[in-house]
Amino acid sequence: MIALIRRLGRSGCEVTEGLGRAAIFLIQAAVGVPSREGLWLWVRQMHFVGVMSLAIVLVSGLFIGMVLGLQGYTILVDFGAEDALGQMVALSLLRELAPVVAALLFAGRAGSALTAEIGLMKATEQLTSMEMIGVDPLRRVVAPRLWAGFVALPLLTIGFGVIGIWGGQLVGVQWLGVFEGSYWGNMQASVEFADDVLNGLIKSLVFALVVTWIAVYQGYALVPTSEGISRATTRTVVYASLAVLGLDFVLTALMFGELS
Amino acid sequence: MTDSPLVEVEGLHFSRGEMEIFRGIDMQVPRGKITAIMGPSGTGKTTLLKLIGGQLAPDAGRVRIAGEEVHALSRKALFRLRRRMGMLFQSGALFSDLDVFENVAFPLRVHTDLPEAMIRDLVLMKLQAVGLRGARELMPSELSGGMARRVALARAIALDPDLILYDEPFVGQDPISMGVLVQLIRRLNDALGLTSVVVSHDIKETLSIADYVYVIADGVVMAHGTPGSLDVDRDPRVSQFIHGEPDGPVPFHYPAVDFHADLLGTGGPR
Amino acid sequence: MKRSKTMELGVGLFMLAGILGLLFLALRVSGLSLTPPGDSFRLEANFANVGGLKPRARVTMAGVTVGRVESIALDTEWYDARVVMELDGELAGALPEDSTAAILTSGLLGEQYIGLSVGGAPETLENGDRIRDTQSALVLEELIQQFVSNMVKE
């Protein structure tokens, strides 16, 4: 019994210690004066995590918007309220689906790649050799990736939302015959920029930070073997997805639940 | 001052978890010479290099480079000290997103404000020294293992360091590139007035270029001396290692119960 | 370090697309108008019961949206609901003093909003004034109760 409690205590200590290490890591990497060189490194990572993820995010956004249009129409038409389709599509996309689904896709597409890339650099001693040359790998390798992820995911989320709303319009208005004016009009009447669009963006900023942080930390802290890399990549996707879904509930409760 | 050793290691203790890796290592690396650190696999030779480079901190003992105590330095001072050190890693450790030219230029760009034309000249000089000036536009993934190590060597000497640490430079090389590397290490050392530390278990190659050899086993310095004196050393452990005999004081067999008893299944717990 | 022009272009386009997307969400989806919000004035109105009226609900006049509900609070003097409305600035000093405010429902199940009707008095309402003549929200339970008690009386 006592041994059991001790085991619990030890795992508690280990978890806390790990979180602390990750937090220190985040601060060390994120703080620092950006240089011209750093800007260029950031642009390269923006290309890698942002532009390269654009296709999967936009295609998913289009399909999700179209499904929302289809499902929403079949439900709303029973109440004769198919005019509210635009409102339904826009609100569910902006508040929930765009930030969450884009973050999940981002974790799978860019997050795992970041972990694997940094892990490979660690396994081939590139990080150590950089340190021996007198360059801090946190600044040179981790920081640009962290900032790129932080900027790229909100942009991807916006793209997801826009193309989703357009997809809903495509199905609802073009195929199913909802009046175009009421699709957009109802949407405009019900969507609040400050409440819906900005809150969605804030969510996405939080997710961006958490997903990228998990990805680069898993890469930086992994055991430098091929098995270690594959495990860390899996861990990135699992942890990041769980963190996104859990945080989404907390953020939704804070923003839209009438708790405050 | 010029006669004093460049690197001094005193009473170094280091352990990983429960495992004691070093139990009091003393070592001196003279200036301008090639000092080899040898020993069987798994004795922590690479760890020793990392301790000298300041990447790991010892449990006890001191490492001094040019009179500065490595582990008492601030992070900034340590990075400054490392500019005077080059390290060649086992895998070469070239930055995979930069081509050969940029890899060699990397330390120059980071630590100096030289104009582009000067950087170009310096990089080409270093690449010429390792014979790879023509490969400047290749990416690391297009290089063979030996070429990657030579590029890494060019990068390590880019800032004209005082000290170069070689981590297993001969592992996994074909005889030709091995010969090239052996010759390069010797030639660079003499031409640039470097001090070199070579960690290796390739006896023949290492003994052929080393001025002084330390043999490490079981966490202590087992023997040290010039290659000639070690060759005739009577200590059976030294002689087994130097002459590469398969069995001796270091047994061929991992500790186990008696073979016959084990086969018959009567040899106690499995 | 070699700078690839196409990569820079790609990232630039990506960021531009993001900004344009945000603009689209702001203008087309949430109907955010870019007119400065300073041009408005406030009116108060007390209702015996606001029903399901929410802050940010529409305020209309002849069916045209002219403002929104800013806040709803309990007035502890009369124990009724004090609703503060924010109206278009061009209506300042244009509404007669005896204008009325009613809480209406859009459709059978729609949301509730405030409808203003113009009176005929010569004096006009200024910033911060109160509309006296108000009509509360219809609460379904009260209606049913009235209907049932009328039935019983008969």
XYZ file of C-alpha atoms in Angstrom:
684
model
C 0.000 0.000 0.000
C 2.722 2.392 1.022
C 4.710 1.341 -2.020
C 1.695 2.119 -4.160
C 1.352 5.596 -2.697
C 5.058 6.129 -3.183
C 4.772 5.110 -6.809
C 1.943 7.582 -7.233
C 4.053 10.271 -5.606
C 7.023 9.502 -7.781
C 5.020 9.658 -10.995
C 3.515 12.915 -9.767
C 6.988 14.332 -9.211
C 8.114 13.132 -12.631
C 5.157 14.709 -14.397
C 5.671 18.008 -12.596
C 9.370 17.924 -13.350
C 8.719 17.220 -17.023
C 6.231 20.071 -17.244
C 8.699 22.384 -15.563
C 11.455 21.412 -17.962
C 9.130 21.960 -20.914
C 8.123 25.374 -19.569
C 11.726 26.481 -19.098
C 12.431 25.186 -22.577
C 9.570 27.253 -23.991
C 10.726 30.430 -22.298
C 14.345 29.963 -23.316
C 13.358 29.343 -26.904
C 10.720 32.013 -27.306
C 12.510 34.868 -25.599
C 15.201 36.557 -27.587
C 15.799 39.381 -29.959
C 14.950 38.427 -33.527
C 17.700 39.173 -36.002
C 17.664 39.451 -39.782
C 19.011 35.943 -39.922
C 16.273 34.827 -37.553
C 13.647 36.392 -39.787
C 14.863 34.374 -42.735
C 14.900 31.177 -40.690
C 11.361 32.007 -39.639
C 10.278 32.487 -43.255
C 11.669 29.073 -44.151
C 9.775 27.462 -41.310
C 6.620 29.356 -42.249
C 6.957 27.765 -45.642
C 7.530 24.368 -44.099
C 4.745 24.349 -41.497
C 2.355 26.863 -43.047
C 2.379 26.789 -46.810
C 2.924 23.038 -46.925
C -0.094 22.451 -44.666
C -2.330 24.745 -46.678
C -3.609 22.105 -49.086
C -4.758 19.588 -46.489
C -6.352 22.290 -44.344
C -8.217 23.921 -47.205
C -9.492 20.658 -48.656
C -10.691 19.513 -45.232
C -12.311 22.891 -44.632
C -14.169 22.699 -47.912
C -15.545 19.236 -47.182
C -16.519 20.075 -43.629
C -18.324 23.191 -44.812
C -20.149 21.177 -47.438
C -21.172 18.517 -44.935
C -22.380 21.201 -42.550
C -24.451 22.697 -45.342
C -25.981 19.345 -46.181
C -26.675 18.197 -42.635
C -27.816 21.608 -41.506
C -30.240 21.881 -44.396
C -31.883 18.515 -43.777
C -32.422 19.383 -40.110
C -33.447 23.005 -40.542
C -35.842 22.340 -43.415
C -38.057 20.335 -41.046
C -38.642 23.523 -39.063
C -38.942 25.639 -42.145
C -35.862 27.446 -40.942
C -33.475 26.680 -43.791
C -32.885 30.423 -44.045
C -30.808 30.106 -40.867
C -28.377 27.764 -42.636
C -25.754 30.476 -43.059
C -25.908 31.295 -39.386
C -25.512 27.668 -38.415
C -22.627 26.975 -40.777
C -20.753 30.142 -39.892
C -21.154 29.884 -36.144
C -20.205 26.238 -35.872
C -17.203 26.794 -38.117
C -15.909 29.969 -36.538
C -16.442 29.009 -32.932
C -15.481 25.345 -32.971
C -14.702 23.463 -36.106
C -12.163 25.743 -37.737
C -9.883 26.190 -34.703
C -10.155 22.590 -33.524
C -10.009 20.682 -36.794
C -7.283 22.925 -38.201
C -5.241 22.382 -35.021
C -5.705 18.605 -35.209
C -4.673 18.548 -38.859
C -1.753 20.814 -38.045
C -0.607 18.487 -35.277
C -0.700 15.555 -37.657
C 0.856 17.264 -40.645
C 3.289 19.851 -39.285
C 3.692 18.843 -35.633
C 4.870 15.316 -36.310
C 7.216 16.590 -39.020
C 8.715 19.119 -36.614
C 9.314 16.441 -34.001
C 10.898 14.095 -36.503
C 13.074 16.817 -38.000
C 14.425 18.084 -34.699
C 14.776 14.522 -33.464
C 16.805 13.586 -36.503
C 19.017 16.609 -35.993
C 19.562 15.467 -32.437
C 20.240 11.872 -33.437
C 22.842 12.938 -36.006
C 24.504 15.174 -33.396
C 23.688 18.329 -35.342
C 22.344 19.992 -32.229
C 25.421 19.088 -30.206
C 27.771 20.220 -32.907
C 25.887 23.491 -33.183
C 26.383 23.946 -29.482
C 30.079 23.191 -29.852
C 30.353 25.825 -32.574
C 28.968 28.203 -30.012
C 25.424 28.601 -31.324
C 22.466 27.951 -29.089
C 20.248 25.402 -30.865
C 17.260 26.705 -28.917
C 17.645 30.011 -30.712
C 18.734 28.708 -34.049
C 16.623 25.589 -34.475
C 13.742 25.704 -32.024
C 12.754 29.366 -31.875
C 12.027 29.876 -35.602
C 9.916 26.740 -35.661
C 8.024 27.776 -32.559
C 7.208 31.226 -33.911
C 6.362 29.895 -37.352
C 3.838 27.480 -35.871
C 2.408 30.208 -33.681
C 1.723 32.430 -36.693
C 0.874 29.752 -39.242
C -1.935 27.935 -37.451
C -4.182 31.005 -36.944
C -3.722 31.836 -40.620
C -4.629 28.270 -41.549
C -7.649 28.485 -39.258
C -8.878 31.594 -41.043
C -8.459 29.808 -44.358
C -10.366 26.829 -43.001
C -13.245 29.029 -41.842
C -13.481 31.005 -45.058
C -13.441 28.021 -47.354
C -15.840 26.134 -45.056
C -18.374 28.953 -45.206
C -17.986 29.024 -48.944
C -18.470 25.231 -49.061
C -21.649 25.533 -47.018
C -22.834 28.170 -49.422
C -21.994 25.926 -52.348
C -24.172 23.108 -51.056
C -26.908 25.158 -49.416
C -27.368 27.905 -51.962
C -26.158 26.479 -55.252
C -27.446 22.918 -54.908
C -30.255 22.900 -52.361
C -31.745 26.255 -53.230
C -31.545 28.284 -50.032
C -32.057 31.937 -50.933
C -28.618 33.492 -51.217
C -29.627 36.736 -49.526
C -30.879 34.967 -46.437
C -27.762 32.749 -46.270
C -25.480 35.760 -46.004
C -27.961 38.052 -44.283
C -28.748 35.691 -41.445
C -25.051 35.025 -41.072
C -24.218 38.693 -40.823
C -27.010 39.336 -38.353
C -25.917 36.591 -35.989
C -22.125 36.468 -36.272
C -20.407 38.986 -34.053
C -16.880 39.912 -35.042
C -15.645 40.416 -31.500
C -17.397 37.407 -30.015
C -17.268 34.780 -32.701
C -14.447 35.580 -35.101
C -11.995 36.928 -32.539
C -12.746 34.249 -29.963
C -12.167 31.618 -32.612
C -8.851 33.259 -33.412
C -7.845 33.388 -29.768
C -8.609 29.702 -29.495
C -6.485 29.053 -32.504
C -3.576 31.072 -31.087
C -3.697 29.010 -27.901
C -3.811 25.776 -29.892
C -0.946 26.970 -32.077
C 1.231 27.624 -29.076
C 0.420 24.310 -27.427
C 0.742 22.129 -30.529
C 4.015 23.662 -31.687
C 5.406 23.634 -28.181
C 4.620 19.950 -27.741
C 6.056 19.159 -31.169
C 9.396 20.922 -30.753
C 9.818 19.818 -27.149
C 9.172 16.188 -28.020
C 11.746 16.495 -30.770
C 14.284 18.204 -28.570
C 13.917 15.882 -25.598
C 13.608 12.531 -27.354
C 15.941 9.576 -27.074
C 18.145 9.918 -30.158
C 17.522 6.539 -31.762
C 15.245 5.586 -34.628
C 12.845 4.009 -32.154
C 12.949 7.126 -30.003
C 12.086 9.307 -32.976
C 9.120 7.212 -34.033
C 7.827 7.134 -30.467
C 8.217 10.852 -30.011
C 6.386 11.511 -33.274
C 3.464 9.415 -32.111
C 3.525 11.144 -28.736
C 3.410 14.539 -30.405
C 0.241 13.707 -32.297
C -1.435 12.055 -29.307
C -0.525 14.711 -26.733
C -1.232 17.591 -29.072
C -4.644 16.235 -30.080
C -5.671 15.604 -26.496
C -4.406 19.004 -25.407
C -6.334 20.702 -28.202
C -9.601 18.948 -27.384
C -9.246 19.459 -23.639
C -8.286 23.094 -23.959
C -11.125 23.613 -26.403
C -13.605 22.675 -23.727
C -11.997 25.004 -21.198
C -11.815 27.889 -23.651
C -15.383 27.331 -24.851
C -16.624 27.352 -21.276
C -14.758 30.587 -20.622
C -15.824 32.315 -23.836
C -19.307 31.121 -24.644
C -20.543 29.305 -21.571
C -22.327 31.684 -19.252
C -19.802 31.041 -16.521
C -18.556 34.602 -16.383
C 52.877 29.429 -20.499
C 53.471 27.813 -23.890
C 54.917 24.740 -22.229
C 51.954 24.223 -19.962
C 49.440 21.644 -21.172
C 46.436 23.038 -23.039
C 43.947 20.693 -21.447
C 44.275 19.451 -17.890
C 41.910 16.928 -16.378
C 42.120 16.339 -12.642
C 40.370 13.707 -10.568
C 37.353 13.540 -12.853
C 34.360 11.610 -11.552
C 31.209 11.112 -13.546
C 28.281 8.780 -13.301
C 25.101 8.180 -15.252
C 22.343 7.162 -12.927
C 23.716 4.280 -10.905
C 26.548 3.607 -13.323
C 29.923 5.014 -12.451
C 31.655 5.889 -15.686
C 34.753 7.707 -14.461
C 36.390 7.200 -11.111
C 39.133 9.741 -11.025
C 40.705 10.457 -14.395
C 43.881 12.523 -14.593
C 45.149 13.574 -17.959
C 47.220 16.245 -19.626
C 47.097 17.235 -23.253
C 50.273 18.996 -24.379
C 50.092 21.866 -26.850
C 50.723 21.227 -30.508
C 50.623 17.447 -30.141
C 48.134 14.728 -30.996
C 46.922 12.995 -27.894
C 44.910 9.840 -28.294
C 42.392 8.541 -25.811
C 41.812 4.854 -26.338
C 39.927 2.111 -24.682
C 37.394 -0.624 -25.304
C 33.882 0.304 -26.443
C 31.590 1.452 -23.709
C 34.246 2.960 -21.476
C 32.850 6.432 -21.992
C 35.454 7.912 -24.294
C 32.864 10.072 -26.022
C 31.547 11.091 -22.627
C 35.043 12.259 -21.758
C 35.091 14.474 -24.845
C 31.718 15.911 -23.897
C 33.074 16.664 -20.437
C 36.045 18.455 -21.963
C 33.757 20.372 -24.305
C 31.612 21.438 -21.372
C 28.449 19.716 -22.590
C 28.303 17.545 -19.507
C 29.212 18.512 -15.967
C 31.316 16.145 -13.827
C 30.324 14.978 -10.346
C 33.762 15.873 -9.056
C 37.061 16.964 -10.454
C 38.181 19.691 -12.801
C 38.753 20.271 -16.493
C 40.939 23.235 -17.401
C 41.462 24.474 -20.927
C 44.199 27.078 -21.335
C 43.936 27.746 -17.616
C 40.160 28.331 -17.647
C 38.054 25.950 -15.650
C 35.416 24.776 -18.093
C 32.627 23.947 -15.677
C 32.959 27.110 -13.628
C 32.359 29.340 -16.646
C 29.120 31.158 -17.328
C 27.154 30.045 -20.360
C 28.393 33.039 -22.296
C 32.037 32.505 -21.375
C 31.686 28.837 -22.229
C 30.372 29.690 -25.692
C 33.303 32.073 -26.110
C 35.721 29.337 -25.105
C 34.113 26.943 -27.559
C 34.970 29.278 -30.411
C 38.554 28.231 -29.804
C 37.606 24.558 -29.960
C 36.569 22.469 -32.898
C 34.878 19.139 -32.547
C 34.521 16.439 -35.123
C 31.611 14.156 -34.435
C 31.349 10.493 -35.195
C 28.663 11.053 -37.786
C 30.083 14.301 -39.082
C 26.979 16.104 -37.865
C 26.722 18.356 -40.888
C 23.649 20.564 -40.901
C 21.374 18.735 -43.262
C 19.552 21.830 -44.501
C 22.732 23.603 -45.639
C 25.060 22.686 -48.498
C 28.747 21.961 -48.043
C 29.824 25.553 -48.565
C 27.302 26.914 -46.080
C 28.190 24.267 -43.542
C 31.797 25.389 -43.527
C 30.764 29.031 -43.629
C 28.396 28.575 -40.696
C 30.864 29.254 -37.832
C 32.299 32.206 -39.745
C 28.904 33.762 -40.292
C 27.907 33.264 -36.702
C 31.044 34.522 -35.042
C 32.497 37.085 -37.419
C 31.300 40.072 -39.412
C 33.571 39.364 -42.333
C 32.458 40.533 -45.771
C 31.015 37.899 -48.067
C 34.090 37.826 -50.338
C 36.384 37.091 -47.413
C 34.112 34.347 -46.109
C 34.152 32.792 -49.557
C 37.953 32.822 -49.653
C 38.247 31.338 -46.182
C 35.717 28.600 -46.885
C 37.426 27.650 -50.150
C 40.789 27.544 -48.341
C 39.452 25.172 -45.712
C 37.722 23.012 -48.309
C 40.938 22.931 -50.332
C 42.769 21.711 -47.238
C 40.478 18.686 -46.995
C 40.413 18.233 -50.772
C 36.718 18.910 -51.275
C 36.703 22.333 -52.904
C 34.879 20.816 -55.869
C 32.084 19.466 -53.700
C 31.025 22.807 -52.311
C 27.569 22.756 -53.865
C 26.577 19.278 -52.743
C 24.123 18.706 -49.917
C 25.238 16.560 -46.956
C 22.898 13.782 -48.044
C 24.863 13.470 -51.299
C 28.198 12.893 -49.556
C 29.785 9.590 -48.610
C 30.600 9.013 -44.954
C 34.275 9.814 -45.414
C 33.551 12.970 -47.382
C 31.051 14.117 -44.766
C 33.713 13.721 -42.111
C 36.192 15.712 -44.143
C 33.658 18.509 -44.623
C 33.014 18.421 -40.905
C 36.735 18.694 -40.378
C 36.846 21.758 -42.622
C 34.030 23.231 -40.590
C 35.797 22.432 -37.330
C 38.907 24.332 -38.438
C 36.956 27.217 -40.000
C 37.610 29.514 -37.066
C 41.255 28.395 -36.703
C 40.761 26.874 -33.261
C 43.531 26.006 -30.804
C 42.076 22.634 -29.986
C 40.304 19.996 -32.017
C 38.459 17.080 -30.486
C 37.947 14.061 -32.729
C 35.222 11.634 -31.732
C 35.902 8.239 -33.320
C 37.075 9.670 -36.651
C 37.884 6.260 -38.181
C 34.734 4.311 -37.395
C 33.063 2.729 -40.393
C 35.493 4.012 -43.009
C 36.831 2.107 -45.953
C 40.627 1.739 -46.004
C 41.142 4.573 -48.485
C 39.134 7.231 -46.679
C 40.600 5.970 -43.413
C 44.075 6.619 -44.804
C 42.988 10.045 -46.034
C 41.633 10.960 -42.617
C 44.710 9.723 -40.764
C 46.922 11.779 -42.986
C 44.638 14.827 -42.747
C 44.606 14.810 -38.983
C 48.377 14.635 -38.802
C 48.909 17.219 -41.517
C 46.414 19.728 -40.165
C 47.847 19.375 -36.709
C 51.365 20.147 -37.893
C 50.442 22.788 -40.462
C 48.085 24.805 -38.299
C 49.847 24.263 -34.980
C 46.734 22.694 -33.515
C 46.392 20.619 -30.436
C 44.404 17.505 -31.182
C 42.607 15.007 -29.006
C 41.594 11.823 -30.797
C 39.178 9.403 -29.215
C 39.261 6.053 -30.931
C 39.517 2.330 -30.612
C 41.138 1.822 -33.978
C 44.542 0.944 -32.623
C 46.709 0.790 -35.699
C 45.586 4.083 -37.196
C 45.566 5.910 -33.908
C 48.982 4.721 -32.826
C 50.392 5.733 -36.189
C 49.602 9.423 -35.676
C 49.435 9.908 -31.899
C 52.234 11.554 -29.994
C 50.918 10.397 -26.657
C 48.300 7.836 -25.721
C 45.993 7.396 -22.749
C 44.269 4.046 -22.369
C 41.098 4.151 -20.339
C 39.336 1.152 -18.851
C 37.007 0.650 -15.922
C 36.733 4.358 -15.270
C 40.426 5.027 -14.710
C 43.487 5.650 -16.806
C 44.898 2.175 -17.204
C 48.081 3.173 -18.950
C 49.626 6.119 -20.705
C 52.747 6.779 -22.671
C 54.079 7.177 -26.170
C 52.902 4.653 -28.758
C 56.324 2.999 -28.641
C 56.330 2.499 -24.902
C 52.767 1.131 -24.883
C 53.616 -1.349 -27.601
C 56.093 -3.093 -25.323
C 54.068 -2.624 -22.142
C 54.042 -5.785 -20.068
C 50.698 -5.206 -18.382
C 48.510 -7.999 -19.808
C 45.464 -5.777 -20.033
C 47.340 -3.137 -22.009
C 48.946 -5.684 -24.210
C 45.619 -7.367 -24.914
C 44.098 -4.087 -26.012
C 47.056 -2.795 -27.990
C 47.558 -6.050 -29.846
C 43.882 -6.801 -30.215
C 43.916 -10.286 -28.708
C 40.424 -11.775 -28.496
C 40.766 -13.260 -25.030
C 42.753 -12.207 -22.023
C 42.127 -10.244 -18.855
C 39.118 -8.798 -20.640
C 37.236 -12.040 -21.170
C 35.542 -13.058 -24.408
C 32.533 -14.311 -22.467
C 30.015 -12.146 -20.715
C 29.867 -13.355 -17.081
C 27.663 -16.477 -17.006
C 27.180 -19.731 -15.168
C 29.144 -22.754 -16.240
C 28.344 -23.666 -19.861
C 27.687 -27.367 -19.253
C 25.512 -26.682 -16.265
C 23.583 -24.112 -18.285
C 22.941 -26.564 -21.118
C 21.727 -29.196 -18.724
C 19.452 -26.698 -17.071
C 20.967 -27.296 -13.634
C 22.981 -24.112 -13.436
C 20.871 -22.293 -10.908
C 18.491 -19.419 -11.681
C 18.158 -18.312 -15.263
C 22.605 31.550 -46.821
C 20.744 31.253 -50.066
C 17.391 32.901 -50.088
C 14.936 31.241 -52.345
C 12.694 33.871 -53.897
C 9.865 31.439 -54.528
C 9.774 30.415 -50.880
C 9.573 34.004 -49.744
C 6.850 34.599 -52.293
C 4.933 31.558 -51.097
C 5.062 32.626 -47.461
C 4.102 36.166 -48.410
C 1.098 34.963 -50.380
C 0.126 32.658 -47.525
C 0.131 35.523 -45.039
C -1.688 37.810 -47.461
C -4.352 35.151 -47.971
C -4.738 34.872 -44.205
C -5.220 38.614 -43.823
C -7.704 38.713 -46.703
C -9.550 35.795 -45.120
C -9.805 37.667 -41.854
C -11.148 40.679 -43.745
C -13.712 38.413 -45.398
C -14.793 37.041 -42.033
C -15.065 40.549 -40.651
C -16.972 42.202 -43.484
C -18.898 39.511 -45.260
C -19.559 36.988 -42.480
C -19.982 39.087 -39.373
C -21.200 42.181 -41.218
C -18.836 44.396 -39.287
C -19.297 47.959 -40.444
C -16.317 50.192 -40.536
C -18.159 53.343 -39.454
C -16.764 54.627 -36.181
C -18.912 53.562 -33.258
C -18.656 56.964 -31.553
C -21.629 58.286 -33.492
C -24.434 57.008 -31.279
C -26.662 58.045 -28.429
C -28.317 56.257 -25.528
C -31.894 55.927 -24.387
C -33.278 54.116 -21.391
C -36.550 52.337 -21.020
C -38.070 50.496 -18.068
C -40.032 47.345 -18.685
C -42.129 45.387 -16.224
C -40.757 42.203 -17.795
C -38.097 41.783 -20.460
C -38.840 38.117 -21.082
C -36.041 36.607 -23.128
C -34.472 39.874 -24.270
C -30.664 39.675 -24.334
C -27.970 42.310 -24.474
C -26.972 43.019 -28.091
C -30.514 42.363 -29.301
C -31.716 44.549 -32.157
C -33.616 47.772 -31.719
C -35.820 48.490 -34.711
C -38.041 51.212 -35.957
C -40.559 50.399 -38.680
C -38.685 47.119 -39.082
C -35.354 48.823 -39.741
C -32.523 48.113 -37.326
C -31.519 51.407 -35.739
C -29.504 50.218 -32.740
C -28.921 47.512 -30.191
C -29.534 46.768 -26.536
C -26.494 47.715 -24.538
C -27.360 46.452 -21.091
C -30.226 45.038 -19.058
C -30.269 45.466 -15.291
C -32.737 45.382 -12.426
C -33.874 48.833 -11.337
C -34.000 48.540 -7.542
C -36.238 51.596 -7.185
C -39.285 50.119 -8.906
C -38.106 46.532 -9.201
C -38.491 46.476 -12.913
C -35.967 46.025 -15.699
C -33.954 48.982 -16.953
C -32.827 48.524 -20.531
C -30.179 50.801 -21.992
C -30.268 51.075 -25.779
C -27.626 52.403 -28.085
C -29.122 54.068 -31.153
C -27.797 55.595 -34.341
C -26.514 59.107 -33.789
C -28.729 60.521 -36.505
C -31.784 59.807 -34.326
C -30.454 62.004 -31.513
C -32.930 64.767 -30.874
C -35.249 63.479 -33.583
C -37.539 61.131 -31.615
C -40.603 62.714 -29.980
C -40.823 62.458 -26.196
C -43.888 60.223 -26.257
C -42.341 57.540 -28.456
C -43.026 54.002 -27.275
C -40.834 50.929 -26.906
C -42.169 47.386 -27.094
C -40.472 44.030 -26.753
C -41.427 41.974 -29.776
C -40.686 38.498 -30.990
C -39.547 37.712 -34.495
C -41.670 34.806 -35.629
C -43.083 32.207 -33.321
C -39.817 30.940 -31.894
C -37.448 33.690 -32.971
C -35.438 35.932 -30.747
C -36.816 38.987 -29.009
C -36.037 42.558 -29.966
C -37.217 46.073 -29.179
C -39.482 47.911 -31.539
C -39.748 51.697 -31.278
C -42.785 53.638 -32.527
C -42.804 57.369 -33.011
C -45.161 59.580 -31.035
C -46.336 63.092 -31.837
C -45.117 65.374 -29.035
C -43.114 68.472 -29.919
C -40.346 67.810 -27.337
C -37.677 65.295 -28.339
C -35.621 62.680 -26.494
C -31.982 63.549 -25.819
C -28.995 61.391 -24.909
C -29.699 59.512 -21.642
C -33.449 60.241 -21.584
C -36.020 57.629 -20.706
C -38.866 56.319 -22.774
C -41.919 56.319 -20.485
C -44.397 54.390 -22.532
C -43.268 50.781 -22.735
C -44.847 47.444 -23.468
C -43.420 44.333 -21.823
C -42.575 41.081 -23.439
C -45.267 38.503 -23.862
C -44.545 35.638 -21.548
C -46.301 32.508 -22.682
C -46.985 31.190 -19.175
C -48.682 34.428 -18.116
C -50.849 34.381 -21.187
C -51.952 30.847 -20.503
C -52.597 31.652 -16.861
C -54.773 34.625 -17.826
C -56.635 32.514 -20.322
C -57.262 29.761 -17.790
C -58.415 32.104 -15.019
C -60.767 33.835 -17.444
C -62.219 30.458 -18.308
C -62.764 29.660 -14.651
C -64.516 32.991 -13.988
C -66.949 32.349 -16.790
